Coordinates of C-alpha atoms and ligand atoms in Angstrom, one line a residue:
M331 CA 85.1 53.2 -136.9
P332 CA 85.0 55.9 -134.2
V333 CA 85.9 55.3 -130.7
I334 CA 85.5 58.1 -127.9
A335 CA 87.1 57.3 -124.7
V336 CA 85.3 59.0 -121.8
I337 CA 88.2 60.0 -119.2
G338 CA 87.8 61.5 -116.0
G339 CA 90.2 64.8 -116.0
Q340 CA 90.6 65.2 -112.0
W341 CA 90.5 63.0 -109.2
G342 CA 87.4 60.9 -110.0
D343 CA 83.5 61.4 -109.7
E344 CA 83.4 64.0 -112.6
G345 CA 80.4 62.6 -113.9
K346 CA 81.3 59.9 -116.4
G347 CA 78.5 57.9 -115.7
K348 CA 76.2 60.6 -116.8
V349 CA 78.0 61.3 -119.8
V350 CA 78.3 57.6 -120.9
D351 CA 74.7 57.0 -120.4
L352 CA 74.1 59.9 -122.8
L353 CA 76.4 59.0 -125.6
A354 CA 75.7 55.3 -125.3
E355 CA 72.5 55.6 -127.2
K356 CA 74.5 56.0 -130.2
A357 CA 76.9 53.3 -129.5
S358 CA 77.2 49.7 -130.4
I359 CA 79.4 48.8 -127.6
V360 CA 80.6 50.3 -124.0
V361 CA 83.8 49.1 -122.2
R362 CA 85.0 49.5 -118.9
F363 CA 88.5 49.3 -118.9
S364 CA 89.9 50.1 -115.4
G365 CA 89.5 49.8 -112.0
G366 CA 86.9 47.8 -109.9
D367 CA 84.1 48.4 -107.5
N368 CA 86.2 51.2 -106.2
A369 CA 84.4 53.4 -108.8
G370 CA 80.8 54.5 -108.5
H371 CA 79.0 56.0 -111.6
T372 CA 75.9 57.6 -111.1
V373 CA 73.4 57.4 -113.8
V374 CA 69.9 59.1 -113.9
N375 CA 67.7 58.2 -116.6
P376 CA 64.0 57.1 -117.2
Y377 CA 64.8 53.9 -115.2
G378 CA 65.6 55.7 -112.1
E379 CA 68.9 56.5 -110.1
F380 CA 71.7 54.0 -110.4
K381 CA 75.0 53.7 -108.9
L382 CA 77.0 51.3 -111.1
H383 CA 80.4 50.1 -109.7
L384 CA 81.0 47.4 -112.4
V385 CA 78.4 47.1 -115.0
P386 CA 79.3 49.8 -117.7
S387 CA 76.9 52.7 -118.1
G388 CA 75.4 51.9 -121.5
I389 CA 73.6 48.9 -120.2
F390 CA 70.1 51.0 -120.2
Y391 CA 70.1 50.9 -124.1
R392 CA 68.7 47.5 -125.5
H393 CA 71.2 47.7 -128.4
T394 CA 74.2 48.4 -126.5
V395 CA 76.5 45.6 -125.8
C396 CA 78.5 46.3 -122.4
I397 CA 81.8 44.6 -121.7
I398 CA 83.7 44.6 -118.7
G399 CA 87.2 44.8 -120.2
N400 CA 90.4 42.9 -119.3
G401 CA 91.7 45.6 -117.5
V402 CA 89.3 45.5 -114.8
V403 CA 89.2 43.8 -111.6
I404 CA 86.0 42.0 -110.5
N405 CA 84.5 41.3 -107.5
P406 CA 82.1 38.4 -108.2
A407 CA 79.9 39.0 -105.7
V408 CA 79.5 42.5 -106.3
L409 CA 78.8 42.0 -110.0
I410 CA 76.4 39.5 -109.3
S411 CA 74.4 41.5 -106.9
E412 CA 74.5 44.6 -109.3
I413 CA 73.3 42.2 -112.0
G414 CA 70.5 41.1 -109.6
Q415 CA 69.7 44.8 -108.8
L416 CA 69.4 46.0 -112.5
N417 CA 67.3 43.0 -113.5
E418 CA 64.9 43.8 -110.4
R419 CA 64.6 47.3 -111.6
G420 CA 63.8 46.2 -115.4
V421 CA 67.1 46.4 -116.8
D422 CA 68.1 43.7 -119.4
T423 CA 71.7 42.5 -118.7
A424 CA 71.7 40.0 -121.8
K425 CA 74.0 42.2 -123.7
L426 CA 76.5 42.2 -120.9
F427 CA 79.9 40.3 -121.4
I428 CA 82.9 39.9 -119.0
S429 CA 86.5 39.5 -120.5
D430 CA 88.0 36.2 -119.7
R431 CA 91.2 38.1 -119.0
A432 CA 89.7 40.3 -116.4
H433 CA 91.3 39.5 -112.6
L434 CA 89.3 38.7 -109.8
I435 CA 89.0 40.1 -106.5
M436 CA 89.3 37.3 -104.0
P437 CA 88.4 37.5 -100.2
Y438 CA 92.4 38.1 -99.4
H439 CA 92.6 40.9 -101.6
I440 CA 89.7 42.8 -99.4
L441 CA 91.3 41.7 -96.2
L442 CA 94.9 42.8 -97.4
D443 CA 93.4 46.2 -98.5
G444 CA 92.0 46.7 -94.9
L445 CA 95.1 45.5 -93.1
E446 CA 97.4 47.6 -95.2
E447 CA 95.5 50.7 -94.7
E448 CA 95.6 50.2 -90.9
S449 CA 99.3 49.3 -90.8
R450 CA 100.0 52.7 -92.7
A451 CA 98.4 54.5 -89.6
G452 CA 98.9 58.2 -90.4
K453 CA 100.0 57.6 -93.8
A454 CA 96.9 55.6 -94.8
L455 CA 95.9 56.4 -98.6
G456 CA 92.3 56.5 -98.0
T457 CA 91.5 53.7 -100.1
T458 CA 88.0 52.4 -100.9
R459 CA 88.9 49.0 -99.2
K460 CA 87.4 47.1 -102.0
G461 CA 90.8 44.9 -102.7
V462 CA 91.5 46.7 -105.7
G463 CA 95.0 47.7 -105.0
P464 CA 96.0 44.2 -103.7
A465 CA 94.1 42.8 -106.8
F466 CA 96.2 44.9 -109.2
T467 CA 99.2 43.9 -107.1
D468 CA 98.5 40.2 -107.8
K469 CA 98.3 40.7 -111.1
A470 CA 101.8 42.2 -111.6
A471 CA 103.1 39.6 -109.5
R472 CA 101.6 36.8 -111.5
L473 CA 99.6 35.7 -108.6
G474 CA 96.3 36.4 -109.9
I475 CA 93.0 34.7 -110.9
R476 CA 91.2 35.4 -113.9
A477 CA 87.7 35.4 -114.9
G478 CA 88.4 32.6 -117.5
D479 CA 89.8 30.4 -114.9
L480 CA 86.3 30.1 -113.4
L481 CA 85.5 28.1 -116.6
D482 CA 87.8 25.2 -115.4
K483 CA 87.1 24.2 -111.7
K484 CA 89.7 21.6 -111.5
A485 CA 92.4 24.2 -112.7
L486 CA 91.0 26.7 -110.3
L487 CA 91.3 24.5 -107.4
E488 CA 94.9 23.7 -108.1
R489 CA 95.5 27.8 -108.6
L490 CA 93.8 28.8 -105.5
R491 CA 95.4 26.2 -103.4
F492 CA 98.9 27.2 -104.4
I493 CA 98.1 31.0 -103.9
L494 CA 96.0 31.0 -100.8
E495 CA 98.8 28.9 -99.1
Y496 CA 101.0 31.7 -99.6
K497 CA 98.3 34.6 -98.8
N498 CA 97.7 32.5 -95.5
I499 CA 101.3 33.0 -94.5
I500 CA 100.9 36.8 -94.8
L501 CA 97.6 37.0 -93.1
T502 CA 98.8 34.8 -90.2
K503 CA 102.5 35.5 -89.8
V504 CA 102.6 39.1 -90.9
Y505 CA 99.3 40.3 -89.7
E506 CA 98.5 37.5 -87.1
V507 CA 94.9 37.3 -88.4
N508 CA 93.1 34.1 -89.0
P509 CA 93.8 32.2 -92.4
L510 CA 91.2 31.7 -95.0
S511 CA 89.8 28.3 -95.7
L512 CA 90.5 26.9 -99.3
D513 CA 87.2 24.9 -99.2
E514 CA 85.2 27.8 -98.3
V515 CA 86.9 30.1 -100.8
Y516 CA 86.7 27.4 -103.5
N517 CA 83.0 26.8 -103.0
D518 CA 82.0 30.4 -102.9
Y519 CA 83.9 31.1 -106.4
C520 CA 82.3 27.8 -108.0
Q521 CA 78.8 29.4 -107.2
Y522 CA 79.8 32.6 -108.7
A523 CA 81.4 30.5 -111.6
E524 CA 77.7 29.1 -112.0
R525 CA 76.2 32.4 -112.4
L526 CA 78.7 34.1 -114.4
A527 CA 79.7 31.6 -116.9
P528 CA 77.5 32.8 -119.5
Y529 CA 79.2 36.3 -119.7
I530 CA 82.5 35.2 -119.8
R531 CA 84.3 35.4 -123.2
E532 CA 87.1 36.7 -125.5
T533 CA 85.9 40.4 -125.7
S534 CA 88.5 42.2 -127.6
I535 CA 87.3 40.5 -130.8
M536 CA 83.9 41.6 -130.0
V537 CA 85.3 45.2 -130.2
E538 CA 87.3 44.6 -133.2
E539 CA 84.3 43.3 -135.3
A540 CA 82.3 46.5 -134.3
L541 CA 85.2 48.7 -135.4
N542 CA 85.4 47.0 -138.7
K543 CA 81.8 47.6 -139.1
G544 CA 82.1 51.3 -138.4
E545 CA 80.3 51.2 -135.2
L546 CA 80.5 53.5 -132.3
V547 CA 82.7 52.0 -129.4
L548 CA 82.8 53.8 -126.1
L549 CA 85.5 53.3 -123.5
E550 CA 84.3 54.3 -120.0
G551 CA 87.1 55.3 -117.9
A552 CA 86.8 55.0 -114.1
Q553 CA 88.8 56.9 -111.2
G554 CA 90.4 60.2 -112.7
S555 CA 93.9 61.2 -114.2
L556 CA 95.2 62.3 -111.1
L557 CA 94.7 59.0 -109.5
D558 CA 96.9 57.4 -112.1
P559 CA 99.8 55.4 -110.7
D560 CA 102.4 57.1 -113.1
F561 CA 101.0 60.7 -113.5
G562 CA 98.9 61.2 -110.3
T563 CA 99.8 62.3 -106.8
Y564 CA 101.6 58.9 -106.0
P565 CA 101.5 57.1 -103.8
Y566 CA 98.0 58.8 -103.2
T567 CA 96.8 57.0 -106.3
T568 CA 94.9 54.2 -107.5
S569 CA 96.3 50.8 -108.8
S570 CA 95.4 51.0 -112.4
S571 CA 95.7 53.5 -115.3
P572 CA 92.6 55.7 -115.6
L573 CA 94.0 57.7 -118.7
A574 CA 93.2 57.2 -122.2
S575 CA 96.1 55.0 -123.1
G576 CA 95.0 52.7 -120.0
G577 CA 91.7 52.5 -122.2
C578 CA 93.6 51.0 -124.9
L579 CA 95.2 48.5 -122.5
G580 CA 92.2 47.6 -120.6
A581 CA 90.0 47.3 -123.7
G582 CA 92.3 45.3 -125.9
I583 CA 92.4 47.9 -128.7
S584 CA 95.0 49.4 -130.4
P585 CA 96.0 53.1 -129.7
N586 CA 95.5 54.2 -133.3
R587 CA 92.0 53.3 -133.1
L588 CA 91.2 56.1 -130.7
N589 CA 89.5 59.1 -132.6
H590 CA 88.0 61.2 -129.7
I591 CA 89.3 61.6 -126.2
L592 CA 86.9 63.2 -124.0
G593 CA 87.8 64.6 -120.9
V594 CA 85.3 65.0 -118.2
F595 CA 85.7 67.7 -115.5
K596 CA 83.6 68.9 -112.6
A597 CA 83.2 72.8 -112.9
Y598 CA 85.1 73.0 -109.6
C599 CA 87.3 70.3 -107.8
T600 CA 86.6 67.5 -105.6
R601 CA 88.8 64.6 -104.4
V602 CA 87.8 61.8 -102.0
G603 CA 90.6 59.9 -99.9
S604 CA 94.2 61.1 -98.8
G605 CA 96.6 62.9 -100.8
P606 CA 97.4 66.7 -101.9
M607 CA 94.9 68.9 -103.4
P608 CA 96.1 72.4 -103.9
T609 CA 92.6 74.1 -104.4
E610 CA 90.9 72.4 -101.3
L611 CA 88.8 74.9 -99.3
K612 CA 88.4 74.0 -96.0
D613 CA 85.9 76.8 -95.2
E614 CA 82.5 77.7 -95.5
V615 CA 82.9 78.1 -99.3
G616 CA 84.1 74.4 -99.7
N617 CA 81.2 73.4 -97.1
L618 CA 78.5 75.2 -99.4
I619 CA 79.9 73.1 -102.5
R620 CA 79.7 69.9 -100.5
E621 CA 76.3 70.5 -99.1
R622 CA 74.9 71.8 -102.5
A623 CA 76.4 69.1 -104.6
H624 CA 75.9 66.4 -102.0
E625 CA 79.6 65.7 -102.3
Y626 CA 79.8 62.5 -100.4
G627 CA 81.4 59.3 -102.1
T628 CA 79.1 57.2 -104.3
T629 CA 81.1 54.0 -103.6
T630 CA 81.9 54.7 -99.5
G631 CA 79.7 57.6 -98.5
R632 CA 82.9 59.5 -97.2
P633 CA 82.6 63.5 -97.6
R634 CA 84.5 64.5 -100.6
R635 CA 87.0 67.4 -100.2
C636 CA 85.8 70.2 -102.5
G637 CA 87.8 73.3 -104.1
W638 CA 88.0 75.8 -106.9
F639 CA 88.8 74.6 -110.5
D640 CA 92.6 73.6 -110.6
A641 CA 93.6 74.7 -114.4
V642 CA 97.1 74.1 -113.8
A643 CA 95.9 70.4 -113.0
A644 CA 93.5 70.3 -115.8
R645 CA 95.9 71.4 -118.4
F646 CA 98.3 68.7 -117.2
T647 CA 95.8 65.8 -117.6
S648 CA 94.6 67.0 -121.0
R649 CA 98.1 67.1 -122.1
I650 CA 99.0 63.3 -120.9
N651 CA 95.5 62.3 -122.4
G652 CA 95.3 64.2 -125.4
F653 CA 91.8 65.4 -124.7
T654 CA 90.1 66.4 -128.2
G655 CA 87.2 67.8 -126.3
V656 CA 86.0 68.4 -122.6
A657 CA 82.7 68.1 -120.9
I658 CA 82.3 70.2 -118.0
T659 CA 79.7 68.9 -115.4
R660 CA 77.8 70.5 -112.6
L661 CA 77.8 73.9 -113.7
D662 CA 74.5 74.5 -112.0
I663 CA 76.4 74.1 -108.6
L664 CA 78.1 77.4 -109.0
D665 CA 74.8 79.0 -109.6
V666 CA 74.8 80.8 -106.2
F667 CA 78.3 82.2 -106.1
P668 CA 78.8 86.0 -106.3
R669 CA 82.6 85.7 -107.3
L670 CA 84.1 82.5 -108.7
K671 CA 88.1 81.6 -108.4
I672 CA 90.1 79.4 -110.9
C673 CA 93.7 78.4 -110.0
V674 CA 96.0 79.6 -113.0
G675 CA 99.4 78.8 -111.2
Y676 CA 100.8 77.7 -108.0
K677 CA 103.2 79.5 -105.6
L678 CA 106.1 76.7 -104.8
D679 CA 108.2 78.5 -102.1
K680 CA 109.2 81.5 -103.4
Q681 CA 108.6 80.7 -107.2
T682 CA 105.7 81.0 -109.4
I683 CA 105.0 77.8 -111.5
N684 CA 102.6 76.7 -114.0
Y685 CA 103.2 72.8 -114.2
F686 CA 102.0 70.2 -111.9
P687 CA 104.7 68.8 -110.0
A688 CA 105.3 65.1 -109.6
S689 CA 106.6 65.2 -106.1
I690 CA 103.8 65.0 -103.6
T691 CA 105.9 66.9 -100.9
A692 CA 106.4 70.1 -103.6
L693 CA 102.3 69.7 -104.3
E694 CA 101.8 69.8 -100.8
R695 CA 103.6 73.3 -100.4
C696 CA 101.8 74.4 -103.6
Q697 CA 99.6 77.7 -102.9
P698 CA 97.1 78.3 -105.6
I699 CA 97.2 81.5 -107.5
Y700 CA 93.7 82.6 -108.4
E701 CA 92.2 84.5 -110.9
E702 CA 88.6 85.5 -109.8
L703 CA 85.6 85.9 -112.2
P704 CA 82.1 87.3 -111.6
G705 CA 79.4 84.6 -110.9
W706 CA 76.1 84.7 -112.6
Q707 CA 73.7 84.2 -109.5
A708 CA 70.9 82.6 -111.7
P709 CA 69.7 79.2 -111.8
T710 CA 70.9 77.2 -115.0
S711 CA 69.8 73.8 -114.3
H712 CA 66.6 74.1 -116.9
I713 CA 69.0 75.7 -119.9
N714 CA 69.4 73.3 -122.6
E715 CA 71.0 75.6 -125.1
Y716 CA 74.7 77.3 -124.7
D717 CA 73.0 80.8 -125.9
K718 CA 70.8 80.6 -123.3
L719 CA 73.3 80.6 -120.3
P720 CA 74.1 83.9 -118.3
P721 CA 77.0 86.1 -119.9
E722 CA 79.0 85.4 -116.8
A723 CA 78.6 81.4 -117.3
K724 CA 79.7 81.8 -120.8
K725 CA 82.8 83.7 -119.7
Y726 CA 83.7 81.1 -117.0
L727 CA 83.1 78.3 -119.6
A728 CA 85.1 80.2 -122.1
R729 CA 88.1 80.9 -119.6
L730 CA 88.1 77.0 -118.7
E731 CA 88.5 76.3 -122.2
E732 CA 91.1 78.8 -122.8
L733 CA 93.1 77.3 -119.8
I734 CA 92.9 73.6 -120.6
G735 CA 93.7 74.4 -124.1
C736 CA 90.8 72.0 -125.4
P737 CA 87.3 72.9 -126.8
V738 CA 84.3 72.5 -124.5
K739 CA 81.9 69.9 -126.2
L740 CA 79.3 69.3 -123.5
I741 CA 78.1 71.3 -120.3
C742 CA 76.2 69.3 -117.6
V743 CA 73.7 71.5 -115.8
G744 CA 72.1 68.4 -113.7
P745 CA 72.2 64.8 -113.2
R746 CA 69.4 63.7 -115.7
R747 CA 70.1 62.9 -119.4
E748 CA 67.9 66.2 -120.8
Q749 CA 70.3 68.4 -118.4
T750 CA 72.8 68.6 -121.0
I751 CA 73.9 71.3 -123.3
H752 CA 75.6 70.2 -126.6
K753 CA 77.8 73.1 -127.2
T754 CA 79.5 71.5 -130.4
P755 CA 79.4 68.0 -131.7
I756 CA 81.8 65.4 -130.3
L757 CA 81.9 63.3 -133.7
Ligands
LIG541 P1 81.5 59.3 -111.8 O1 82.1 58.6 -110.9 O2 82.6 60.1 -112.6 O3 80.5 58.6 -112.9 O4 80.7 60.6 -111.0 P2 79.8 60.2 -109.5 O5 78.4 59.6 -110.2 O6 80.8 59.5 -108.7 O7 79.5 61.6 -109.2 C1 78.9 62.8 -110.0 C2 77.5 62.9 -109.2 O8 77.3 64.2 -109.8 C3 76.5 62.2 -109.4 O9 75.7 62.1 -108.3 C4 75.8 62.3 -110.5 O10 74.3 62.2 -110.7 C5 76.0 64.0 -110.6 N1 76.1 64.8 -111.6 C6 76.6 64.5 -113.0 N2 76.4 66.0 -113.7 C7 75.7 66.5 -112.8 C8 75.5 68.1 -113.4 O11 75.6 68.7 -114.4 N3 75.0 68.6 -112.2 C9 74.4 68.0 -111.0 N4 73.9 68.9 -110.1 N5 74.8 66.7 -110.8 C10 75.3 66.1 -111.7
LIG542 P1 84.9 56.8 -109.9 O1 85.2 55.8 -111.3 C1 86.9 58.7 -106.7 C2 90.3 57.1 -104.9 C3 90.1 56.4 -103.3 C4 91.5 56.5 -102.8 C5 92.3 56.1 -104.1 C6 92.7 54.6 -104.0 O2 83.8 56.9 -109.3 O3 85.5 58.2 -110.3 P2 91.6 52.5 -104.2 O4 90.3 52.0 -103.6 O5 91.5 52.8 -105.8 O6 92.9 51.8 -103.9 O7 91.5 53.8 -103.6 O8 91.4 56.4 -105.3 N1 89.2 56.2 -105.6 C7 88.4 57.1 -106.2 N2 87.9 58.2 -106.0 N3 86.5 58.2 -107.6 C8 86.7 57.0 -107.9 O9 86.3 56.3 -108.9 C9 87.6 56.2 -107.3 N4 88.3 55.1 -107.2 C10 89.3 55.2 -106.2 O10 89.2 57.3 -102.6 O11 91.7 57.9 -102.7
LIG543 MG1 81.9 57.9 -109.0

C-alpha cells in the first residue's frame, strides 16, 4: 500500500506538477491536499502544456483517479473552467472527484483578499488575491461553505443567508464597499452545483480502498514548505499546510500510511510574493536566472525573486517533512554559470548560525555564507542518465544531497517527462 507524498521543499513552484505527472503513470489515485487556485502546476506532456490550478496533475492518465481533497479550498468557477479547458484539449475528466468536505471560495473571500492586502499597504503579503486566505480563515472560524453543501440547495440558501449578512457588514462598514446580493451569489452557486454535483463525494474512502488493494496513491502538494503557516516565514506564508503532515490531513489518510516523502527542490531558489529570502540576488546573476528559466508566476505572472540554493532552509524543510528522497529540478538552468554558490550557513548579527530562524526580523538580517563550486558550462537538457552528466554537475548534486541530508532520487533537466534522470528508484 505505497503512498508517495510529493512536497515542495522551498517557496513553491519547485516543479511538483512535472514530478506528479511523471509518477502518476503508476498511480491509481492522485490527491491534491492543500491550497486552492493560488497554486499553478505546469505539466508538459504529449497533450501539450497545461497550467493546472485545482485539478491534480495525474489527470492525463485514463487509469488514474484524481481527487481534490478535503484540505483544498475550491473556487467553483475556476474549477469548472479548468475542467472545460482540459476537455476541449482532449483530456478526459471522468475520473475526477471532489471531496464533499472541501471548502468553497466565495465571492466575498476574493473581495476581502484584495481589500485586506490594500489595507496592509507597505506590509502587504503579496498574496495571489484568489481568496484562499479568507476561505481558510472562514474554515477555522466555522463560517465556511463546503462542496457537500452544494448538494442541498435549501440548506445552502439558509447557510449563505446567515454568512452573507455578516460578511456584508464587514464589506460595507469596515471597508466601505458595496454589499453582495444574496440572490446573485445563491444563483451563481446553484449553477455551479448543477455542474459539479457529479464529481462530489466522500473521497477518503476511495483512498482507503485503493490502499487496501495495495495500489499506489500520490499526494500532490501545493505551495512549498517555507510557506507553511507554522514553519514558514510567518506571516509571509500561505494559509494551509503544504507539509507531508498536511497531506495526511488534507487527503484524509492516517500518518501511518505514508511510506515515501519526496521533497521537490529547484537547483536554485525562487520566491514570489513578499517576505524574507536570504539568498535572493538583486543583481545580474538573479536576472539571468529569471530570464533563462522564465521565472514568472504561473498563477499571477509576477516576476519570481531568484537566488542561489539555500541549503540551510533545505535541511530544515527536509527535517520537518521527513523527506525520504529529493527531486532536484531545473538543473539545466545552471548550465551557463562558471561558478555556483550554495548557502551553507547564515551570519546573524555577529554570529554564525546553521538553522532557519523562526523570527522574520532575524531572517531578514541573515547574510548567507556561501560555498563555491565550479559550474559545468555545458548543456544538460538532453541527458537522461546520471552517469552522462558533466562531473561538475554530479559534484553539485552530491553536495546538495550531503547538505540536505537526503538521497537525490530524481533530477529534472527540462519541463518534459523525458527530461528526467532517474538516479535511484523511489519505491
Ligand atoms: P509547481 O507549482 O511546483 O508545479 O511548479 P510551476 O509549474 O509553478 O513552476 C515550475 C516550472 O519549471 C514550470 O514552468 C515547469 O514546466 C518548469 N520545469 C520543471 N522542471 C524543469 C526542469 O528540470 N527544467 C526546466 N527548464 N524547467 C522545468
Ligand atoms: P504552487 O503550488 C508559489 C504565495 C503567494 C504569497 C503567499 C500567500 O504553484 O507551488 P496566498 O494567495 O496563498 O494567500 O498567498 O504564498 N503562494 C505561492 N507561491 N507557488 C505557489 O503554489 C503559491 N501559492 C501561494 O505568492 O507570497
Ligand atoms: Mg507553481
